[in-house]
């Protein structure tokens, strides 16, 4: 039977995943299709049962169902258990549906080679920050600092990780020269949101890496500011593509082309895509 994959979410029409996966399926000669499915907020359980019943080969899960889907799956992998959120569901050979989280590792893969001794500053302590922080710890990065507007939430995350410390945004800004990698996970800079910077970059270390998980616009105010310091900047498109590539490899057993996909999306979305 032809395989089929899906992404469920609400809203879902603007998701870039169908196009990304369809392109990869063609490139890798996999006889399958990938479709977006809009799920009503109170119909998640029925939707999951239907996907199982119809033999879906695997699916992605996006906002707002990443946490809520967990009780409806047969098993949850460690990558998703610690974070409490699933973004990829894989059908096993014995027809079980297992939840994974590829967001954090996808983000790390998008950064390229990192040294384990790097000091990493994570700005934000919400769901996205948790996913990235847990994945970083699992990959052996232990010099983690979480900075958040509500510092208590950063403290809770640092304690949960048993690695790293919590600071205020102000302290992060004033001690920025300590950090090799800065990871921006708040919605600041996202289209239609506050365009201010979470922290100023005056004390940015030479050769630091500044990564923003936001990809609409492609050049966020933070990335724009970081470029003035001639450091390496990475936007959220890398995370989107690399989390998708991991899901693709779990489903199909082969690794798709990530660099080509990032370039395809940049070409298609234009310099600063907003109106989608
Ligand atoms: P997500 O799942 O996308 O991470 P979230 O769980 O709602 O979203 O978390 C949003 C994060 O962005 C939080 O760390 C939040 O800070 P608070 O814990 O203080 O709310 C941060 N955030 C949102 N708006 C912000 C703003 N205007 N300035 C600074 N931080 C902000």
CSV table of C-alpha atoms and ligand atoms in Angstrom, one decimal:
chain,number,residue,atom,x,y,z
A,1,UNK,CA,0.0,0.0,0.0
A,2,UNK,CA,1.2,3.5,-0.8
A,3,UNK,CA,2.5,5.2,2.4
A,4,UNK,CA,1.0,8.5,3.5
A,5,UNK,CA,2.1,11.0,6.1
A,6,UNK,CA,0.4,14.1,7.6
A,7,UNK,CA,0.8,17.1,9.8
A,8,UNK,CA,-2.0,17.9,12.2
A,9,UNK,CA,-2.5,21.4,13.8
A,10,UNK,CA,-4.8,24.3,14.2
A,11,UNK,CA,-4.2,26.5,12.2
A,12,UNK,CA,-2.4,24.4,9.6
A,13,UNK,CA,-2.9,26.1,6.2
A,14,UNK,CA,0.4,28.1,6.5
A,15,UNK,CA,2.5,25.1,7.4
A,16,UNK,CA,5.6,24.7,5.2
A,17,UNK,CA,5.9,21.0,6.1
A,18,UNK,CA,3.7,19.5,3.3
A,19,UNK,CA,5.8,21.2,0.6
A,20,UNK,CA,9.1,20.3,2.3
A,21,UNK,CA,8.2,16.6,2.7
A,22,UNK,CA,6.6,16.3,-0.7
A,23,UNK,CA,9.8,17.6,-2.3
A,24,UNK,CA,11.9,15.2,-0.3
A,25,UNK,CA,9.6,12.2,-1.1
A,26,UNK,CA,10.1,12.9,-4.8
A,27,UNK,CA,13.8,13.5,-4.5
A,28,UNK,CA,14.3,10.3,-2.6
A,29,UNK,CA,12.0,8.3,-4.8
A,30,UNK,CA,9.7,7.3,-1.9
A,31,UNK,CA,6.2,6.3,-3.1
A,32,UNK,CA,4.2,8.3,-0.6
A,33,UNK,CA,2.3,11.5,0.0
A,34,UNK,CA,2.1,14.1,2.9
A,35,UNK,CA,-1.0,16.1,3.6
A,36,UNK,CA,-1.9,18.9,6.1
A,37,UNK,CA,-4.9,18.1,8.3
A,38,UNK,CA,-6.8,20.8,10.3
A,39,UNK,CA,-8.0,19.4,13.5
A,40,UNK,CA,-10.7,21.1,15.6
A,41,UNK,CA,-9.5,21.8,19.2
A,42,UNK,CA,-11.9,19.4,20.9
A,43,UNK,CA,-11.5,16.6,18.3
A,44,UNK,CA,-7.9,15.6,18.9
A,45,UNK,CA,-8.7,12.1,20.2
A,46,UNK,CA,-11.0,11.3,17.3
A,47,UNK,CA,-8.5,12.6,14.9
A,48,UNK,CA,-5.7,10.4,16.3
A,49,UNK,CA,-8.0,7.4,16.3
A,50,UNK,CA,-8.9,8.1,12.6
A,51,UNK,CA,-5.3,8.4,11.6
A,52,UNK,CA,-4.5,5.1,13.2
A,53,UNK,CA,-7.6,3.4,11.7
A,54,UNK,CA,-6.8,4.7,8.3
A,55,UNK,CA,-3.2,3.4,8.6
A,56,UNK,CA,-1.4,6.7,8.5
A,57,UNK,CA,2.4,5.9,8.1
A,58,UNK,CA,3.4,8.7,10.5
A,59,UNK,CA,2.6,12.3,11.2
A,60,UNK,CA,3.9,15.6,12.5
A,61,UNK,CA,2.1,17.4,15.3
A,62,UNK,CA,2.1,21.1,15.6
A,63,UNK,CA,0.5,23.9,17.7
A,64,UNK,CA,-1.6,23.5,19.8
A,65,UNK,CA,-1.5,19.6,20.1
A,66,UNK,CA,2.1,18.8,20.9
A,67,UNK,CA,1.4,18.1,24.6
A,68,UNK,CA,-2.2,17.1,24.4
A,69,UNK,CA,-1.5,14.2,22.0
A,70,UNK,CA,0.6,12.2,24.4
A,71,UNK,CA,-2.2,10.2,26.1
A,72,UNK,CA,-3.5,9.0,22.7
A,73,UNK,CA,-0.2,7.4,21.6
A,74,UNK,CA,0.9,3.8,22.2
A,75,UNK,CA,4.4,4.8,23.4
A,76,UNK,CA,6.4,7.9,23.9
A,77,UNK,CA,10.2,8.0,23.3
A,78,UNK,CA,12.6,9.5,25.8
A,79,UNK,CA,13.2,12.5,23.5
A,80,UNK,CA,9.6,13.5,24.0
A,81,UNK,CA,9.0,12.2,27.6
A,82,UNK,CA,11.4,14.7,29.3
A,83,UNK,CA,10.0,17.7,27.4
A,84,UNK,CA,6.4,16.5,27.6
A,85,UNK,CA,5.8,17.3,23.9
A,86,UNK,CA,5.6,15.3,20.7
A,87,UNK,CA,6.1,16.7,17.2
A,88,UNK,CA,6.6,13.4,15.3
A,89,UNK,CA,4.6,10.2,15.4
A,90,UNK,CA,6.1,7.0,13.9
A,91,UNK,CA,4.2,3.8,13.0
A,92,UNK,CA,6.2,0.7,14.0
A,93,UNK,CA,6.3,-2.6,12.1
A,94,UNK,CA,3.9,-4.0,14.7
A,95,UNK,CA,1.4,-1.1,14.1
A,96,UNK,CA,2.2,0.8,17.2
A,97,UNK,CA,2.2,4.6,17.1
A,98,UNK,CA,5.2,6.1,19.0
A,99,UNK,CA,5.7,9.8,19.8
A,100,UNK,CA,9.1,11.5,19.3
A,101,UNK,CA,10.3,15.0,19.6
A,102,UNK,CA,12.7,16.2,16.9
A,103,UNK,CA,12.5,19.9,17.5
A,104,UNK,CA,15.4,20.2,19.9
A,105,UNK,CA,17.8,17.9,18.1
A,106,UNK,CA,16.7,19.5,14.8
A,107,UNK,CA,17.7,22.9,16.2
A,108,UNK,CA,21.1,21.6,17.4
A,109,UNK,CA,21.7,20.0,14.0
A,110,UNK,CA,20.9,23.4,12.3
A,111,UNK,CA,23.8,25.0,14.2
A,112,UNK,CA,26.5,22.8,12.7
A,113,UNK,CA,29.5,21.8,14.8
A,114,UNK,CA,29.4,22.9,18.5
A,115,UNK,CA,32.1,22.3,21.1
A,116,UNK,CA,30.8,20.6,24.3
A,117,UNK,CA,32.6,23.3,26.4
A,118,UNK,CA,30.6,26.1,24.8
A,119,UNK,CA,28.7,28.4,27.1
A,120,UNK,CA,25.2,28.5,25.8
A,121,UNK,CA,22.6,31.2,26.7
A,122,UNK,CA,19.0,30.3,26.1
A,123,UNK,CA,16.6,33.3,26.1
A,124,UNK,CA,13.1,32.3,27.1
A,125,UNK,CA,11.8,29.5,29.3
A,126,UNK,CA,8.6,28.4,27.4
A,127,UNK,CA,7.9,25.2,25.5
A,128,UNK,CA,10.4,25.9,22.7
A,129,UNK,CA,13.2,26.7,25.2
A,130,UNK,CA,12.5,23.5,27.1
A,131,UNK,CA,12.7,21.3,24.0
A,132,UNK,CA,16.1,22.9,23.0
A,133,UNK,CA,17.5,22.9,26.6
A,134,UNK,CA,16.7,19.2,27.1
A,135,UNK,CA,18.1,18.2,23.7
A,136,UNK,CA,21.3,20.2,24.4
A,137,UNK,CA,21.7,18.5,27.7
A,138,UNK,CA,21.2,15.1,26.2
A,139,UNK,CA,23.8,15.9,23.6
A,140,UNK,CA,26.3,16.6,26.4
A,141,UNK,CA,26.2,20.4,26.6
A,142,UNK,CA,26.2,21.2,30.2
A,143,UNK,CA,27.2,24.9,30.3
A,144,UNK,CA,23.7,26.2,29.9
A,145,UNK,CA,22.2,29.5,31.2
A,146,UNK,CA,18.5,30.2,30.9
A,147,UNK,CA,17.5,33.9,30.9
A,148,UNK,CA,13.8,34.8,31.1
A,149,UNK,CA,11.6,37.8,31.7
A,150,UNK,CA,10.0,35.8,34.5
A,151,UNK,CA,13.1,34.5,36.1
A,152,UNK,CA,11.2,32.0,38.3
A,153,UNK,CA,10.3,30.0,35.1
A,154,UNK,CA,14.0,29.9,34.1
A,155,UNK,CA,14.8,28.6,37.6
A,156,UNK,CA,12.2,25.8,37.2
A,157,UNK,CA,13.7,24.8,33.9
A,158,UNK,CA,17.3,24.9,35.2
A,159,UNK,CA,16.4,22.7,38.1
A,160,UNK,CA,14.5,20.3,35.9
A,161,UNK,CA,17.6,20.0,33.7
A,162,UNK,CA,20.0,19.6,36.6
A,163,UNK,CA,22.4,21.5,34.5
A,164,UNK,CA,22.8,25.2,34.1
A,165,UNK,CA,21.6,28.3,35.9
A,166,UNK,CA,18.9,30.8,35.6
A,167,UNK,CA,19.4,34.6,35.2
A,168,UNK,CA,17.3,37.7,34.5
A,169,UNK,CA,17.4,39.2,31.0
A,170,UNK,CA,19.3,42.1,32.5
A,171,UNK,CA,22.0,39.9,33.9
A,172,UNK,CA,22.3,38.0,30.6
A,173,UNK,CA,22.7,41.3,28.7
A,174,UNK,CA,25.4,42.5,31.1
A,175,UNK,CA,27.4,39.2,31.0
A,176,UNK,CA,26.9,38.5,27.3
A,177,UNK,CA,30.6,38.3,26.6
A,178,UNK,CA,30.7,35.0,28.5
A,179,UNK,CA,28.6,33.2,25.9
A,180,UNK,CA,29.6,31.4,22.7
A,181,UNK,CA,26.1,30.6,21.6
A,182,UNK,CA,22.9,32.7,22.1
A,183,UNK,CA,19.6,31.0,21.4
A,184,UNK,CA,16.5,33.2,21.1
A,185,UNK,CA,13.3,31.3,21.7
A,186,UNK,CA,10.7,33.9,22.6
A,187,UNK,CA,8.1,35.2,20.1
A,188,UNK,CA,9.8,38.7,20.1
A,189,UNK,CA,10.5,39.7,16.5
A,190,UNK,CA,7.9,37.3,15.0
A,191,UNK,CA,5.6,38.8,12.4
A,192,UNK,CA,2.8,40.8,14.0
A,193,UNK,CA,4.5,40.8,17.4
A,194,UNK,CA,6.7,43.2,19.4
A,195,UNK,CA,9.7,43.9,17.2
A,196,UNK,CA,12.0,44.8,20.2
A,197,UNK,CA,15.1,42.9,21.2
A,198,UNK,CA,14.9,40.6,24.2
A,199,UNK,CA,18.4,41.8,25.2
A,200,UNK,CA,20.9,44.3,23.8
A,201,UNK,CA,24.0,42.9,22.2
A,202,UNK,CA,26.7,45.5,23.1
A,203,UNK,CA,28.7,42.9,25.1
A,204,UNK,CA,28.5,40.2,22.4
A,205,UNK,CA,31.6,38.0,22.3
A,206,UNK,CA,33.7,38.0,19.1
A,207,UNK,CA,32.9,34.9,17.1
A,208,UNK,CA,29.7,34.1,19.0
A,209,UNK,CA,26.9,32.4,17.2
A,210,UNK,CA,23.4,34.0,17.4
A,211,UNK,CA,20.5,31.8,16.6
A,212,UNK,CA,16.8,32.8,16.5
A,213,UNK,CA,14.1,30.1,16.3
A,214,UNK,CA,11.8,32.6,14.6
A,215,UNK,CA,11.7,32.3,10.8
A,216,UNK,CA,9.0,34.7,9.8
A,217,UNK,CA,10.5,37.2,9.2
A,218,UNK,CA,13.7,35.4,8.1
A,219,UNK,CA,15.7,38.4,9.4
A,220,UNK,CA,14.4,39.1,12.9
A,221,UNK,CA,15.4,42.3,14.7
A,222,UNK,CA,17.9,40.2,16.8
A,223,UNK,CA,19.5,38.7,13.7
A,224,UNK,CA,19.7,42.1,12.1
A,225,UNK,CA,21.4,43.5,15.2
A,226,UNK,CA,23.8,40.5,15.4
A,227,UNK,CA,24.9,41.0,11.8
A,228,UNK,CA,26.3,44.4,12.8
A,229,UNK,CA,28.8,42.6,15.0
A,230,UNK,CA,29.9,40.3,12.1
A,231,UNK,CA,29.1,37.1,14.0
A,232,UNK,CA,27.5,33.9,12.6
A,233,UNK,CA,23.7,34.2,12.6
A,234,UNK,CA,21.2,31.4,12.1
A,235,UNK,CA,17.5,31.8,11.6
A,236,UNK,CA,14.7,29.4,12.5
A,237,UNK,CA,14.4,28.0,9.0
A,238,UNK,CA,17.3,25.7,9.9
A,239,UNK,CA,15.4,24.3,12.8
A,240,UNK,CA,12.2,23.8,10.8
A,241,UNK,CA,14.1,21.9,8.1
A,242,UNK,CA,16.3,19.8,10.4
A,243,UNK,CA,13.4,18.8,12.6
A,244,UNK,CA,11.6,17.7,9.5
A,245,UNK,CA,14.6,15.9,8.2
A,246,UNK,CA,14.9,13.8,11.4
A,247,UNK,CA,11.1,12.9,11.1
A,248,UNK,CA,11.7,12.0,7.5
A,249,UNK,CA,14.6,9.7,8.4
A,250,UNK,CA,12.6,8.0,11.2
A,251,UNK,CA,9.8,7.3,8.7
A,252,UNK,CA,11.7,6.4,5.6
A,253,UNK,CA,15.2,5.3,6.9
A,254,UNK,CA,17.0,7.8,4.7
A,255,UNK,CA,18.4,11.3,5.3
A,256,UNK,CA,17.0,14.0,3.0
A,257,UNK,CA,18.9,17.0,1.7
A,258,UNK,CA,18.7,19.8,4.3
A,259,UNK,CA,21.0,22.5,2.8
A,260,UNK,CA,19.1,22.3,-0.5
A,261,UNK,CA,15.8,22.6,1.3
A,262,UNK,CA,16.9,25.6,3.3
A,263,UNK,CA,18.0,27.3,0.1
A,264,UNK,CA,14.7,26.4,-1.6
A,265,UNK,CA,12.6,27.9,1.2
A,266,UNK,CA,14.8,31.1,1.3
A,267,UNK,CA,14.4,31.5,-2.5
A,268,UNK,CA,10.7,31.0,-2.2
A,269,UNK,CA,9.9,33.0,0.9
A,270,UNK,CA,12.1,36.0,-0.2
A,271,UNK,CA,14.3,38.1,2.0
A,272,UNK,CA,11.8,38.8,4.7
A,273,UNK,CA,8.7,36.8,4.3
A,274,UNK,CA,5.8,38.1,6.4
A,275,UNK,CA,2.4,38.1,4.5
A,276,UNK,CA,1.5,34.5,4.5
B,1,LIG,P1,6.7,28.6,23.2
B,1,LIG,O1,6.0,27.3,23.4
B,1,LIG,O2,6.7,29.2,21.8
B,1,LIG,O3,8.1,28.6,23.8
B,1,LIG,P2,5.6,29.9,25.5
B,1,LIG,O4,5.6,28.6,26.2
B,1,LIG,O5,4.3,30.7,25.6
B,1,LIG,O6,5.8,29.7,24.0
B,1,LIG,O7,6.8,30.8,26.0
B,1,LIG,C1,7.1,32.1,25.5
B,1,LIG,C2,8.4,32.6,26.1
B,1,LIG,O8,8.7,33.9,25.5
B,1,LIG,C3,8.4,32.7,27.6
B,1,LIG,O9,9.8,32.5,28.1
B,1,LIG,C4,8.1,34.2,27.8
B,1,LIG,O10,8.5,34.8,28.9
B,1,LIG,P3,7.6,34.8,30.3
B,1,LIG,O11,7.9,33.4,30.9
B,1,LIG,O12,8.2,35.9,31.2
B,1,LIG,O13,6.2,35.0,29.9
B,1,LIG,C5,8.8,34.8,26.6
B,1,LIG,N1,8.2,36.1,26.2
B,1,LIG,C6,7.0,36.3,25.6
B,1,LIG,N2,6.8,37.6,25.3
B,1,LIG,C7,7.9,38.2,25.8
B,1,LIG,C8,8.3,39.6,25.8
B,1,LIG,N3,7.6,40.6,25.3
B,1,LIG,N4,9.5,39.9,26.4
B,1,LIG,C9,10.3,38.9,26.9
B,1,LIG,N5,10.0,37.6,26.9
B,1,LIG,C10,8.8,37.3,26.3
